[in-house]
Amino acid sequence: MFVQGNHACVLGALRAGCRFFAGYPITPSSEIMEILASELPKIGGKFIQMEDEIAAMGAVIGASLTGLKAMTATSGPGFSLKQENIGYAAMAEIPCVVVNVQRGGPSTGLPTQSSQADVQQARWGTHGDHEIIVLAPSTIPEIYTTTIWAFNYAERFRTPVILLLDEIIGHMREMLKIPPDDEIELWDRPRPECEPGDYRPYQMVDTDIPPMADFGSGYRYHVTGLCHDETGFPTNDPQIIDRVMRRLTRKISRYRDQIYRSRESNLEGSEIVLFSYGSTARAAKQAMDLLRREKLNVGLFRPVTIWPFPEEQVRKIARASRHIIVCEANMGQIVREVERISCSQTNVHLVNSMNGEPVTPSQIMEQVKEVY
Amino acid sequence: MFDYGYYLRKEKFPHIWCAGCGDGTVLKAMLRAIHNLQLSKDEVVVVSGIGCSSRTPGYVDFNTLHTTHGRALTFATGIKLSKPHLKVIVVSGDGDGTAIGGNHFIHAARRNIDITMILYNNYIYGMTGGQASPTTPLGAFASTAPYGSIESNFNVSRLAEAAGATFVARGTAYHAAQLDRLIEKGIRNKGFSLIEVIVQCPTAFGRRNRYRNTLDMLHWQKEHAVPVQVAAKMSPEEMNGKFTTGVLVDKSRPEFTDLYEQLIDRVRTPR
Ligand SMILES: Cc1ncc(C[n+]2csc(CCOP(=O)(O)OP(=O)(O)O)c2C)c(N)n1
Ligand code: SF4
């Protein structure tokens, strides 16, 4: 079928088992909410338009606590409003998916135009140390599958997952072939098997991801955004806090290999590597194809998992290349990370755009030719 | 004798509240109400925001959720809509419920979602040390109103009524014996219920406002509370500075999660 990116996101969410959506209208993400308003009740799922984005984020966390796979979607200013409760979900380890169809900012910015200027906010938007998973697909079929992975990661690792789309791929239409069941993996959150009396909701377990009981299922426990001990109750004990904070980081970092998703083309033997993600990676791919037709050796590394950052891969590319050209639609956000990781082992350049217009293939080609 | 112990997480005591604080009185009334209704502990969810009053859930043996400041109703809405059979009680302070959470408050009432909100009104921000809240009376002192508040205060119960709550009641910590009945009726109401409880905060409000002690504050509650039936026969002048107590609103209107279930029945894909 021929669908819009936002629609593909909905189809992926429903396939992943999403049964709860709360949101607040905002361009360019509203289609996700509108389609779910019509689809969820048909399958017994729950939909609610809340009074603002803060409320939507709260409702999603509440729903997830009862055991439903839950999602919200927003853009720009709405993403800013969600931040406090995203931190709550990180601290209390509540699975949830937050879609941000990026538009230009800051503030009301460019409501109907695209940008990738929220990639650092997606990582650090809420206060306090925390890990988070952020995914940025580039094509409509990839939006579908990445949305499923967003749910899988949220559930298995008990964490908020941010799915970063942008106005371009959110509104663009492309062919989507729905993958057959045997190509789709669905993960659920770990649930307790012990007696309710023995249940410790934040127990230190081998996996670092404690089982999560559904509210109302007979396991009565306490959930708080305060620093808490294994029983879920607030504590000021530095030793316990140290242990919990380290576990919260470790439960994502030790599973990096399961979380990394990326596409690479022609890295072998290419002294110039384009590094791009989301809609801008489409221009990078086109630039690479055109340049290779001119017999220029150019490769492309396209991370779908932006956070945790693909450090190992970038280190490898930095060692093997002469130039990394980062292409992104912002003032230069991910380029900082590439510079940090590549430690001057290669030359890092930025090709960007922040005026609502996409980065173009010719812009990228020009930069490549300049350094070739 | 009513066995509070059955409903308490005794290992979590001592509680954090100051000596003389009214919050514990409301907690006990809530437990009596739940007991009178014969609710099972597993079906009760108690959700709160942030504040002294919002520490209530930690001490009671139900499904309990201590959320972010002002947002308890939003989390509660997600829970109730997901699992409508759960009895969802929200505990909030006047700052939590009507300042930072004021928007959620009016919208929960408007939707008439079946949540019972117990709002501990101590006229002040207790937890953060006595700053003015939307219920701080005109002229009263707070750490951020050192010359007396120049803002008019909310009448929380009337705000709930105007926004569409189907059950509204007001009680006080002094009239503790009546409180469980009010909370019980609120939980029984199929729709959004508000029980506003006037509680004393000797530490952050009393000290600044020339109450000598807790007893003095309880005495004030006794002297200024007027049962609705009595108030109906009093002139506005006679009611000046006083407040009504008892059941203020008790009506019926379609409830949100019921309407949602009906919607599902209407549009559900036939299997
Ligand atoms: C977003 C946010 N802003 C401010 C605070 C600080 N804060 C904690 S409790 C509180 C006020 C509590 O007052 P109230 O709701 O009246 O409850 P009480 O303590 O009096 O029971 C404030 C402002 C916070 N925790 N979060
Ligand atoms: S500061 Fe006031 S509201 Fe808080 S515990 Fe003390 S008396 Fe109670």
CSV table of N, CA, C and O in Angstrom, one decimal, chain A residues 20-21 37-38 40-52 54-68 84-85 88 94 214-226 229 231 233-234, chain B residues 9 11-12 41-43 45 50 55 57-59 61-69 71 73-79 81-86 100 103-105 107-108 110-111 113 256 260-261 263-264 267-269 271:
chain,number,residue,atom,x,y,z
A,20,PHE,N,-3.0,1.7,23.7
A,20,PHE,CA,-3.3,2.9,24.4
A,20,PHE,C,-2.6,4.1,23.8
A,20,PHE,O,-1.4,4.0,23.5
A,21,PHE,N,-3.3,5.1,23.5
A,21,PHE,CA,-2.7,6.3,23.0
A,21,PHE,C,-3.4,7.5,23.6
A,21,PHE,O,-4.6,7.6,23.8
A,37,ALA,N,-7.3,7.5,16.7
A,37,ALA,CA,-8.6,7.8,17.3
A,37,ALA,C,-9.7,7.0,16.6
A,37,ALA,O,-10.6,6.5,17.2
A,38,SER,N,-9.4,6.7,15.3
A,38,SER,CA,-10.4,5.9,14.6
A,38,SER,C,-10.1,4.4,14.7
A,38,SER,O,-11.0,3.6,14.7
A,40,LEU,N,-8.1,2.6,17.2
A,40,LEU,CA,-8.0,1.9,18.5
A,40,LEU,C,-9.3,1.3,19.0
A,40,LEU,O,-9.4,0.2,19.4
A,41,PRO,N,-10.4,2.1,19.0
A,41,PRO,CA,-11.6,1.5,19.5
A,41,PRO,C,-12.1,0.3,18.8
A,41,PRO,O,-12.7,-0.6,19.4
A,42,LYS,N,-11.8,0.2,17.5
A,42,LYS,CA,-12.2,-0.9,16.7
A,42,LYS,C,-11.6,-2.2,17.2
A,42,LYS,O,-12.2,-3.3,16.9
A,43,ILE,N,-10.5,-2.1,17.9
A,43,ILE,CA,-9.8,-3.4,18.4
A,43,ILE,C,-9.9,-3.4,19.9
A,43,ILE,O,-9.1,-4.1,20.5
A,44,GLY,N,-10.7,-2.6,20.5
A,44,GLY,CA,-10.8,-2.6,21.9
A,44,GLY,C,-9.7,-1.8,22.6
A,44,GLY,O,-9.6,-1.8,23.8
A,45,GLY,N,-8.9,-1.0,21.8
A,45,GLY,CA,-7.9,-0.2,22.4
A,45,GLY,C,-8.4,1.1,23.0
A,45,GLY,O,-9.6,1.5,22.7
A,46,LYS,N,-7.6,1.8,23.7
A,46,LYS,CA,-8.0,3.0,24.3
A,46,LYS,C,-7.3,4.2,23.7
A,46,LYS,O,-6.1,4.2,23.5
A,47,PHE,N,-8.1,5.3,23.5
A,47,PHE,CA,-7.6,6.5,22.9
A,47,PHE,C,-8.2,7.7,23.7
A,47,PHE,O,-9.3,7.7,24.1
A,48,ILE,N,-7.3,8.6,24.0
A,48,ILE,CA,-7.9,9.8,24.7
A,48,ILE,C,-7.1,11.1,24.2
A,48,ILE,O,-5.8,11.0,24.1
A,49,GLN,N,-7.8,12.1,23.9
A,49,GLN,CA,-7.2,13.4,23.6
A,49,GLN,C,-7.1,14.2,24.9
A,49,GLN,O,-8.2,14.5,25.5
A,50,MET,N,-5.9,14.4,25.4
A,50,MET,CA,-5.8,15.0,26.7
A,50,MET,C,-5.8,16.6,26.6
A,50,MET,O,-5.8,17.1,25.5
A,51,GLU,N,-5.7,17.2,27.7
A,51,GLU,CA,-5.8,18.7,27.8
A,51,GLU,C,-4.5,19.4,27.4
A,51,GLU,O,-4.4,20.6,27.1
A,52,ASP,N,-3.4,18.6,27.4
A,52,ASP,CA,-2.1,19.1,27.0
A,52,ASP,C,-1.1,18.0,26.9
A,52,ASP,O,-1.4,16.8,27.2
A,54,ILE,N,1.6,17.4,28.6
A,54,ILE,CA,2.1,16.9,29.9
A,54,ILE,C,1.1,15.8,30.3
A,54,ILE,O,1.5,14.7,30.8
A,55,ALA,N,-0.2,16.1,30.2
A,55,ALA,CA,-1.2,15.2,30.6
A,55,ALA,C,-1.2,13.9,29.7
A,55,ALA,O,-1.4,12.8,30.2
A,56,ALA,N,-0.9,14.1,28.5
A,56,ALA,CA,-0.9,12.9,27.6
A,56,ALA,C,0.3,12.0,28.0
A,56,ALA,O,0.1,10.8,28.1
A,57,MET,N,1.4,12.6,28.4
A,57,MET,CA,2.5,11.7,28.8
A,57,MET,C,2.2,11.0,30.1
A,57,MET,O,2.5,9.9,30.3
A,58,GLY,N,1.5,11.7,31.0
A,58,GLY,CA,1.1,11.1,32.3
A,58,GLY,C,0.1,10.0,32.1
A,58,GLY,O,0.3,8.9,32.6
A,59,ALA,N,-0.8,10.2,31.2
A,59,ALA,CA,-1.8,9.1,30.9
A,59,ALA,C,-1.2,7.9,30.3
A,59,ALA,O,-1.6,6.8,30.6
A,60,VAL,N,-0.2,8.1,29.5
A,60,VAL,CA,0.5,7.0,28.8
A,60,VAL,C,1.2,6.2,29.9
A,60,VAL,O,1.2,4.9,29.9
A,61,ILE,N,1.8,6.9,30.8
A,61,ILE,CA,2.6,6.1,31.9
A,61,ILE,C,1.6,5.4,32.8
A,61,ILE,O,1.8,4.2,33.1
A,62,GLY,N,0.4,6.0,33.1
A,62,GLY,CA,-0.6,5.3,33.9
A,62,GLY,C,-1.1,4.1,33.2
A,62,GLY,O,-1.2,3.0,33.8
A,63,ALA,N,-1.3,4.2,31.9
A,63,ALA,CA,-1.8,3.1,31.1
A,63,ALA,C,-0.8,1.9,31.1
A,63,ALA,O,-1.1,0.8,31.2
A,64,SER,N,0.4,2.3,30.9
A,64,SER,CA,1.5,1.3,30.8
A,64,SER,C,1.6,0.5,32.1
A,64,SER,O,1.9,-0.7,32.1
A,65,LEU,N,1.4,1.2,33.2
A,65,LEU,CA,1.4,0.6,34.5
A,65,LEU,C,0.4,-0.5,34.7
A,65,LEU,O,0.6,-1.4,35.5
A,66,THR,N,-0.7,-0.4,34.0
A,66,THR,CA,-1.7,-1.4,34.1
A,66,THR,C,-1.4,-2.6,33.1
A,66,THR,O,-2.2,-3.5,33.0
A,67,GLY,N,-0.4,-2.4,32.3
A,67,GLY,CA,0.1,-3.5,31.4
A,67,GLY,C,-0.1,-3.3,30.0
A,67,GLY,O,0.2,-4.2,29.2
A,68,LEU,N,-0.7,-2.2,29.6
A,68,LEU,CA,-0.9,-2.0,28.1
A,68,LEU,C,0.3,-1.4,27.5
A,68,LEU,O,1.0,-0.6,28.1
A,84,GLU,N,9.3,16.4,31.5
A,84,GLU,CA,9.3,16.0,32.9
A,84,GLU,C,8.8,14.6,33.2
A,84,GLU,O,9.4,13.8,33.9
A,85,ASN,N,7.7,14.3,32.5
A,85,ASN,CA,7.2,12.9,32.7
A,85,ASN,C,8.0,11.8,31.9
A,85,ASN,O,7.9,10.7,32.3
A,88,TYR,N,10.2,10.8,34.5
A,88,TYR,CA,9.5,10.0,35.4
A,88,TYR,C,9.5,8.5,34.9
A,88,TYR,O,9.8,7.6,35.7
A,94,ILE,N,9.1,2.7,33.4
A,94,ILE,CA,7.8,2.4,32.8
A,94,ILE,C,7.9,2.4,31.3
A,94,ILE,O,8.3,3.5,30.7
A,214,ASP,N,1.6,-5.8,36.5
A,214,ASP,CA,0.6,-4.9,36.1
A,214,ASP,C,-0.2,-4.4,37.4
A,214,ASP,O,-0.5,-5.2,38.2
A,215,PHE,N,-0.5,-3.1,37.4
A,215,PHE,CA,-1.3,-2.6,38.5
A,215,PHE,C,-2.7,-3.3,38.4
A,215,PHE,O,-3.2,-3.5,37.4
A,216,GLY,N,-3.1,-3.7,39.6
A,216,GLY,CA,-4.4,-4.4,39.7
A,216,GLY,C,-4.3,-5.9,39.5
A,216,GLY,O,-5.4,-6.6,39.5
A,217,SER,N,-3.1,-6.5,39.3
A,217,SER,CA,-3.0,-7.9,39.1
A,217,SER,C,-2.7,-8.7,40.3
A,217,SER,O,-2.4,-9.9,40.3
A,218,GLY,N,-2.8,-8.0,41.5
A,218,GLY,CA,-2.6,-8.8,42.7
A,218,GLY,C,-1.2,-8.5,43.4
A,218,GLY,O,-1.0,-8.8,44.5
A,219,TYR,N,-0.3,-7.9,42.6
A,219,TYR,CA,1.0,-7.5,43.1
A,219,TYR,C,0.8,-6.0,43.6
A,219,TYR,O,0.8,-5.1,42.7
A,220,ARG,N,0.6,-5.8,44.8
A,220,ARG,CA,0.5,-4.4,45.3
A,220,ARG,C,1.9,-3.8,45.6
A,220,ARG,O,2.6,-4.3,46.4
A,221,TYR,N,2.2,-2.7,44.9
A,221,TYR,CA,3.5,-2.1,45.1
A,221,TYR,C,3.4,-0.6,44.9
A,221,TYR,O,2.4,-0.1,44.5
A,222,HIS,N,4.5,0.0,45.3
A,222,HIS,CA,4.6,1.5,45.2
A,222,HIS,C,5.5,1.9,44.1
A,222,HIS,O,6.6,1.4,43.9
A,223,VAL,N,5.1,3.0,43.4
A,223,VAL,CA,5.9,3.5,42.3
A,223,VAL,C,6.1,5.0,42.6
A,223,VAL,O,5.1,5.7,42.9
A,224,THR,N,7.3,5.5,42.5
A,224,THR,CA,7.6,6.9,42.7
A,224,THR,C,8.7,7.4,41.8
A,224,THR,O,9.5,6.6,41.3
A,225,GLY,N,8.7,8.7,41.6
A,225,GLY,CA,9.8,9.3,40.8
A,225,GLY,C,10.9,9.7,41.7
A,225,GLY,O,12.0,10.2,41.2
A,226,LEU,N,10.8,9.6,43.0
A,226,LEU,CA,11.9,9.8,43.9
A,226,LEU,C,12.9,8.7,43.8
A,226,LEU,O,12.5,7.5,43.4
A,229,ASP,N,14.5,2.4,46.7
A,229,ASP,CA,15.2,1.2,46.9
A,229,ASP,C,14.5,0.1,46.1
A,229,ASP,O,13.6,0.3,45.3
A,231,THR,N,12.4,-2.0,47.0
A,231,THR,CA,11.0,-2.2,47.2
A,231,THR,C,10.2,-1.1,46.6
A,231,THR,O,8.9,-1.1,46.6
A,233,PHE,N,10.3,2.2,47.5
A,233,PHE,CA,10.1,3.3,48.4
A,233,PHE,C,11.3,4.2,48.4
A,233,PHE,O,12.4,3.8,48.2
A,234,PRO,N,11.0,5.5,48.7
A,234,PRO,CA,12.0,6.5,48.6
A,234,PRO,C,13.2,6.2,49.6
A,234,PRO,O,12.9,5.7,50.7
B,9,ARG,N,1.0,0.2,55.5
B,9,ARG,CA,2.3,-0.4,55.3
B,9,ARG,C,3.1,0.0,56.6
B,9,ARG,O,3.8,1.0,56.6
B,11,GLU,N,5.6,-1.0,58.1
B,11,GLU,CA,7.1,-0.9,58.0
B,11,GLU,C,7.6,0.5,57.5
B,11,GLU,O,8.8,0.8,57.6
B,12,LYS,N,6.6,1.2,56.9
B,12,LYS,CA,7.0,2.5,56.3
B,12,LYS,C,6.9,3.7,57.3
B,12,LYS,O,7.1,4.8,57.0
B,41,LYS,N,-8.1,-4.8,48.5
B,41,LYS,CA,-6.9,-4.0,48.4
B,41,LYS,C,-6.3,-4.0,47.0
B,41,LYS,O,-5.8,-3.1,46.5
B,42,ASP,N,-6.5,-5.1,46.3
B,42,ASP,CA,-6.0,-5.2,44.9
B,42,ASP,C,-6.7,-4.4,43.9
B,42,ASP,O,-6.2,-4.1,42.8
B,43,GLU,N,-8.0,-4.0,44.2
B,43,GLU,CA,-8.7,-3.2,43.2
B,43,GLU,C,-8.6,-1.7,43.4
B,43,GLU,O,-9.1,-0.9,42.6
B,45,VAL,N,-6.5,1.7,43.6
B,45,VAL,CA,-5.3,2.4,43.2
B,45,VAL,C,-5.3,3.8,43.8
B,45,VAL,O,-6.3,4.5,43.7
B,50,ILE,N,2.9,15.7,44.1
B,50,ILE,CA,4.0,16.0,45.0
B,50,ILE,C,3.6,17.0,46.1
B,50,ILE,O,2.9,17.9,45.8
B,55,ARG,N,2.2,12.4,50.0
B,55,ARG,CA,3.0,11.3,50.6
B,55,ARG,C,2.0,10.2,51.1
B,55,ARG,O,2.5,9.1,51.4
B,57,PRO,N,0.0,8.0,49.7
B,57,PRO,CA,0.0,6.6,49.1
B,57,PRO,C,1.1,5.7,49.6
B,57,PRO,O,0.9,4.5,49.7
B,58,GLY,N,2.2,6.3,50.0
B,58,GLY,CA,3.3,5.4,50.5
B,58,GLY,C,3.0,4.6,51.7
B,58,GLY,O,3.6,3.6,52.0
B,59,TYR,N,2.0,5.1,52.5
B,59,TYR,CA,1.7,4.5,53.8
B,59,TYR,C,0.6,3.5,53.7
B,59,TYR,O,0.3,2.8,54.7
B,61,ASP,N,-1.6,0.2,51.9
B,61,ASP,CA,-1.3,-1.1,51.2
B,61,ASP,C,-2.2,-1.3,50.0
B,61,ASP,O,-3.0,-2.2,50.0
B,62,PHE,N,-2.1,-0.5,49.0
B,62,PHE,CA,-2.9,-0.7,47.8
B,62,PHE,C,-1.9,-0.6,46.6
B,62,PHE,O,-0.7,-0.6,46.8
B,63,ASN,N,-2.4,-0.5,45.4
B,63,ASN,CA,-1.5,-0.2,44.2
B,63,ASN,C,-1.3,1.3,44.3
B,63,ASN,O,-2.3,2.1,44.2
B,64,THR,N,-0.1,1.7,44.6
B,64,THR,CA,0.1,3.1,44.8
B,64,THR,C,1.1,3.8,43.9
B,64,THR,O,2.1,3.2,43.6
B,65,LEU,N,0.8,5.0,43.6
B,65,LEU,CA,1.6,5.7,42.5
B,65,LEU,C,1.8,7.2,43.0
B,65,LEU,O,0.9,7.9,43.1
B,66,HIS,N,3.1,7.5,43.1
B,66,HIS,CA,3.5,8.9,43.6
B,66,HIS,C,4.1,9.5,42.3
B,66,HIS,O,5.2,9.1,41.9
B,67,THR,N,3.4,10.4,41.7
B,67,THR,CA,3.7,10.9,40.3
B,67,THR,C,4.5,12.2,40.4
B,67,THR,O,5.3,12.4,41.3
B,68,THR,N,4.3,13.0,39.4
B,68,THR,CA,5.0,14.3,39.4
B,68,THR,C,4.1,15.4,39.9
B,68,THR,O,2.8,15.2,40.0
B,69,HIS,N,4.6,16.6,40.2
B,69,HIS,CA,3.8,17.6,40.9
B,69,HIS,C,2.7,18.1,40.0
B,69,HIS,O,2.9,18.6,38.9
B,71,ARG,N,0.4,16.4,38.5
B,71,ARG,CA,0.0,15.5,37.4
B,71,ARG,C,-0.8,14.2,37.7
B,71,ARG,O,-1.0,13.4,36.9
B,73,LEU,N,-3.7,13.4,38.4
B,73,LEU,CA,-5.0,13.1,37.6
B,73,LEU,C,-4.7,12.6,36.2
B,73,LEU,O,-5.5,11.8,35.7
B,74,THR,N,-3.6,13.0,35.6
B,74,THR,CA,-3.3,12.5,34.3
B,74,THR,C,-2.9,11.1,34.3
B,74,THR,O,-3.4,10.3,33.5
B,75,PHE,N,-2.1,10.7,35.2
B,75,PHE,CA,-1.7,9.3,35.4
B,75,PHE,C,-2.9,8.4,35.7
B,75,PHE,O,-3.2,7.4,35.2
B,76,ALA,N,-3.7,9.0,36.6
B,76,ALA,CA,-5.0,8.3,37.1
B,76,ALA,C,-5.9,8.1,35.9
B,76,ALA,O,-6.6,7.1,35.8
B,77,THR,N,-6.0,9.1,35.0
B,77,THR,CA,-6.8,9.0,33.8
B,77,THR,C,-6.4,7.8,32.9
B,77,THR,O,-7.2,7.0,32.5
B,78,GLY,N,-5.1,7.7,32.8
B,78,GLY,CA,-4.5,6.6,32.0
B,78,GLY,C,-4.9,5.2,32.6
B,78,GLY,O,-5.2,4.2,31.9
B,79,ILE,N,-4.8,5.1,33.9
B,79,ILE,CA,-5.1,3.9,34.6
B,79,ILE,C,-6.5,3.5,34.5
B,79,ILE,O,-6.9,2.4,34.2
B,81,LEU,N,-8.8,4.6,32.4
B,81,LEU,CA,-9.3,4.3,31.1
B,81,LEU,C,-8.8,2.9,30.6
B,81,LEU,O,-9.5,2.2,29.9
B,82,SER,N,-7.6,2.5,31.1
B,82,SER,CA,-7.1,1.2,30.7
B,82,SER,C,-7.8,0.1,31.4
B,82,SER,O,-8.1,-0.9,30.8
B,83,LYS,N,-8.1,0.3,32.7
B,83,LYS,CA,-8.7,-0.8,33.5
B,83,LYS,C,-9.8,-0.2,34.3
B,83,LYS,O,-9.7,0.1,35.5
B,84,PRO,N,-11.0,0.0,33.6
B,84,PRO,CA,-12.1,0.7,34.3
B,84,PRO,C,-12.6,0.1,35.6
B,84,PRO,O,-13.3,0.7,36.4
B,85,HIS,N,-12.3,-1.2,35.8
B,85,HIS,CA,-12.8,-1.9,37.0
B,85,HIS,C,-12.1,-1.4,38.2
B,85,HIS,O,-12.5,-1.7,39.4
B,86,LEU,N,-10.9,-0.8,38.1
B,86,LEU,CA,-10.1,-0.4,39.2
B,86,LEU,C,-10.7,0.8,39.9
B,86,LEU,O,-11.3,1.7,39.2
B,100,ILE,N,-0.4,24.1,39.8
B,100,ILE,CA,0.3,23.4,38.7
B,100,ILE,C,-0.7,22.3,38.1
B,100,ILE,O,-0.6,22.1,36.9
B,103,ASN,N,-5.2,22.7,35.5
B,103,ASN,CA,-5.8,22.4,34.2
B,103,ASN,C,-6.3,21.0,34.2
B,103,ASN,O,-7.4,20.7,33.7
B,104,HIS,N,-5.6,20.0,34.7
B,104,HIS,CA,-6.0,18.6,34.8
B,104,HIS,C,-7.2,18.5,35.6
B,104,HIS,O,-8.1,17.7,35.3
B,105,PHE,N,-7.3,19.3,36.7
B,105,PHE,CA,-8.4,19.2,37.6
B,105,PHE,C,-9.7,19.5,36.9
B,105,PHE,O,-10.7,18.8,36.9
B,107,HIS,N,-10.4,19.5,33.7
B,107,HIS,CA,-10.7,18.6,32.6
B,107,HIS,C,-11.1,17.2,33.1
B,107,HIS,O,-11.9,16.6,32.4
B,108,ALA,N,-10.6,16.8,34.2
B,108,ALA,CA,-11.1,15.5,34.7
B,108,ALA,C,-12.5,15.7,35.1
B,108,ALA,O,-13.3,14.8,34.9
B,110,ARG,N,-14.6,17.9,33.9
B,110,ARG,CA,-15.4,18.0,32.7
B,110,ARG,C,-15.7,16.7,32.0
B,110,ARG,O,-16.9,16.4,31.6
B,111,ARG,N,-14.7,15.8,32.0
B,111,ARG,CA,-14.9,14.5,31.4
B,111,ARG,C,-15.8,13.6,32.3
B,111,ARG,O,-16.3,12.6,31.8
B,113,ILE,N,-14.8,11.6,34.5
B,113,ILE,CA,-14.2,10.3,34.6
B,113,ILE,C,-14.3,9.8,36.0
B,113,ILE,O,-14.1,10.6,37.0
B,256,PHE,N,-17.2,9.0,31.7
B,256,PHE,CA,-16.3,8.9,30.6
B,256,PHE,C,-15.9,7.4,30.1
B,256,PHE,O,-16.1,7.1,29.0
B,260,TYR,N,-16.8,5.4,26.8
B,260,TYR,CA,-15.8,4.8,25.9
B,260,TYR,C,-16.1,3.4,25.6
B,260,TYR,O,-16.0,2.9,24.5
B,261,GLU,N,-16.6,2.6,26.6
B,261,GLU,CA,-16.9,1.2,26.4
B,261,GLU,C,-18.1,1.1,25.4
B,261,GLU,O,-18.1,0.2,24.5
B,263,LEU,N,-18.7,3.2,23.1
B,263,LEU,CA,-18.1,3.6,21.8
B,263,LEU,C,-17.4,2.3,21.2
B,263,LEU,O,-17.6,2.1,20.0
B,264,ILE,N,-16.7,1.6,22.0
B,264,ILE,CA,-16.1,0.4,21.5
B,264,ILE,C,-17.1,-0.6,20.9
B,264,ILE,O,-17.0,-1.1,19.8
B,267,VAL,N,-18.3,0.6,17.4
B,267,VAL,CA,-17.4,0.6,16.3
B,267,VAL,C,-16.6,-0.7,16.1
B,267,VAL,O,-15.8,-0.8,15.1
B,268,ARG,N,-16.6,-1.6,17.1
B,268,ARG,CA,-15.8,-2.7,17.1
B,268,ARG,C,-15.8,-3.5,15.8
B,268,ARG,O,-16.9,-3.8,15.3
B,269,THR,N,-14.7,-3.9,15.3
B,269,THR,CA,-14.6,-4.7,14.1
B,269,THR,C,-15.2,-6.1,14.4
B,269,THR,O,-14.8,-6.8,15.3
B,271,ARG,N,-15.8,-9.9,14.5
B,271,ARG,CA,-14.8,-11.0,14.3
B,271,ARG,C,-15.5,-12.2,13.6
B,271,ARG,O,-16.6,-12.5,13.9
